């Protein structure tokens, strides 16, 4: 019985790692998100379980569901990359993108966990210099 377990000792794999690889390798992707000149091959089922907005898009008889293409005109590829990173892994690097734009994307796609992380970071870094901008975001 020990022989069956031995090959797995020392191997590190987690669901987060596996899902991150799925995103990176684009394996079995079935929909493309297009932002500017960047294309993100992704998976409907993962987007659907993590975002009510994507779920509604793919469940309805909408263009995105029929053509398997989601065109995003109000975001940058960098923001979409971080949004997708969070959707797939629950991890995000808040230091590589403008956090207010990422918060806007999290709100738009109703990715609550990312929204909370963005808000926590904003509150932790609240200052007199960014107070007006934060107030504007909260008001929206």
Tab-separated table of C-alpha atoms in Angstrom, residues 14-115:
chain	number	residue	atom	x	y	z
A	14	UNK	CA	-3.395	22.840	-5.081
A	15	UNK	CA	-6.653	23.685	-6.709
A	16	UNK	CA	-5.507	27.310	-6.934
A	17	UNK	CA	-2.360	26.259	-8.780
A	18	UNK	CA	-4.315	23.971	-11.080
A	19	UNK	CA	-6.861	26.669	-11.929
A	20	UNK	CA	-4.112	29.223	-12.473
A	21	UNK	CA	-2.472	26.796	-14.909
A	22	UNK	CA	-5.800	26.300	-16.641
A	23	UNK	CA	-5.985	30.066	-17.166
A	24	UNK	CA	-2.350	30.373	-18.281
A	25	UNK	CA	-2.358	27.359	-20.597
A	26	UNK	CA	-5.771	28.219	-22.070
A	27	UNK	CA	-6.545	24.496	-22.102
A	28	UNK	CA	-10.138	23.652	-23.006
A	29	UNK	CA	-11.161	27.318	-23.102
A	30	UNK	CA	-14.550	27.855	-24.695
A	31	UNK	CA	-15.023	31.620	-24.734
A	32	UNK	CA	-12.779	34.591	-25.496
A	33	UNK	CA	-12.796	37.889	-23.666
A	34	UNK	CA	-11.457	40.651	-25.881
A	35	UNK	CA	-10.156	43.843	-24.320
A	36	UNK	CA	-8.527	46.232	-26.757
A	37	UNK	CA	-6.056	44.191	-28.779
A	38	UNK	CA	-5.714	41.457	-26.115
A	39	UNK	CA	-7.633	38.199	-26.170
A	40	UNK	CA	-8.214	36.102	-23.051
A	41	UNK	CA	-9.267	32.495	-23.751
A	42	UNK	CA	-11.280	31.475	-20.679
A	43	UNK	CA	-13.870	29.001	-19.448
A	44	UNK	CA	-17.595	29.758	-19.225
A	45	UNK	CA	-18.185	27.438	-16.302
A	46	UNK	CA	-15.506	29.060	-14.126
A	47	UNK	CA	-16.609	32.597	-14.991
A	48	UNK	CA	-20.235	31.640	-14.363
A	49	UNK	CA	-19.721	30.264	-10.878
A	50	UNK	CA	-17.612	33.247	-9.817
A	51	UNK	CA	-19.595	36.105	-11.376
A	52	UNK	CA	-23.376	36.485	-11.531
A	53	UNK	CA	-22.912	38.840	-14.473
A	54	UNK	CA	-20.991	36.308	-16.554
A	55	UNK	CA	-23.469	33.643	-15.498
A	56	UNK	CA	-26.406	35.701	-16.769
A	57	UNK	CA	-24.528	36.424	-19.981
A	58	UNK	CA	-23.936	32.754	-20.732
A	59	UNK	CA	-27.317	31.452	-19.565
A	60	UNK	CA	-29.342	33.864	-21.653
A	61	UNK	CA	-29.567	33.726	-25.395
A	62	UNK	CA	-27.203	36.693	-25.619
A	63	UNK	CA	-24.623	37.359	-28.302
A	64	UNK	CA	-21.800	36.422	-25.888
A	65	UNK	CA	-23.305	32.995	-25.339
A	66	UNK	CA	-23.944	32.327	-29.017
A	67	UNK	CA	-20.642	33.636	-30.419
A	68	UNK	CA	-18.492	32.682	-27.403
A	69	UNK	CA	-16.931	36.138	-27.408
A	70	UNK	CA	-17.197	38.838	-24.756
A	71	UNK	CA	-16.033	42.265	-25.906
A	72	UNK	CA	-15.070	44.631	-23.098
A	73	UNK	CA	-14.718	48.278	-24.063
A	74	UNK	CA	-14.595	49.940	-20.656
A	75	UNK	CA	-11.494	48.341	-19.181
A	76	UNK	CA	-7.828	47.718	-19.939
A	77	UNK	CA	-6.140	44.374	-20.577
A	78	UNK	CA	-4.200	44.790	-17.319
A	79	UNK	CA	-7.399	45.197	-15.298
A	80	UNK	CA	-9.029	42.222	-17.030
A	81	UNK	CA	-5.946	40.120	-16.393
A	82	UNK	CA	-6.120	40.808	-12.646
A	83	UNK	CA	-9.892	40.283	-12.587
A	84	UNK	CA	-9.478	36.898	-14.263
A	85	UNK	CA	-6.567	36.018	-11.986
A	86	UNK	CA	-8.855	36.596	-9.013
A	87	UNK	CA	-11.787	34.739	-10.570
A	88	UNK	CA	-9.613	31.673	-11.159
A	89	UNK	CA	-7.435	31.710	-8.031
A	90	UNK	CA	-8.816	34.109	-5.400
A	91	UNK	CA	-5.444	35.880	-5.617
A	92	UNK	CA	-4.761	39.358	-6.927
A	93	UNK	CA	-1.773	41.691	-7.033
A	94	UNK	CA	-3.253	45.043	-6.076
A	95	UNK	CA	0.065	46.795	-6.660
A	96	UNK	CA	0.251	46.236	-10.436
A	97	UNK	CA	-2.957	47.978	-11.526
A	98	UNK	CA	-4.905	51.103	-10.552
A	99	UNK	CA	-6.993	49.832	-7.662
A	100	UNK	CA	-9.941	52.138	-8.376
A	101	UNK	CA	-10.241	50.699	-11.898
A	102	UNK	CA	-10.035	47.168	-10.533
A	103	UNK	CA	-12.753	48.009	-8.004
A	104	UNK	CA	-14.926	49.299	-10.852
A	105	UNK	CA	-14.442	46.014	-12.753
A	106	UNK	CA	-15.165	43.972	-9.613
A	107	UNK	CA	-18.399	45.945	-9.176
A	108	UNK	CA	-19.376	45.586	-12.823
A	109	UNK	CA	-18.968	41.795	-12.829
A	110	UNK	CA	-20.173	41.429	-9.207
A	111	UNK	CA	-17.040	39.648	-8.028
A	112	UNK	CA	-17.669	40.303	-4.361
A	113	UNK	CA	-14.450	38.865	-2.941
A	114	UNK	CA	-12.344	41.083	-5.189
A	115	UNK	CA	-14.483	44.091	-4.367
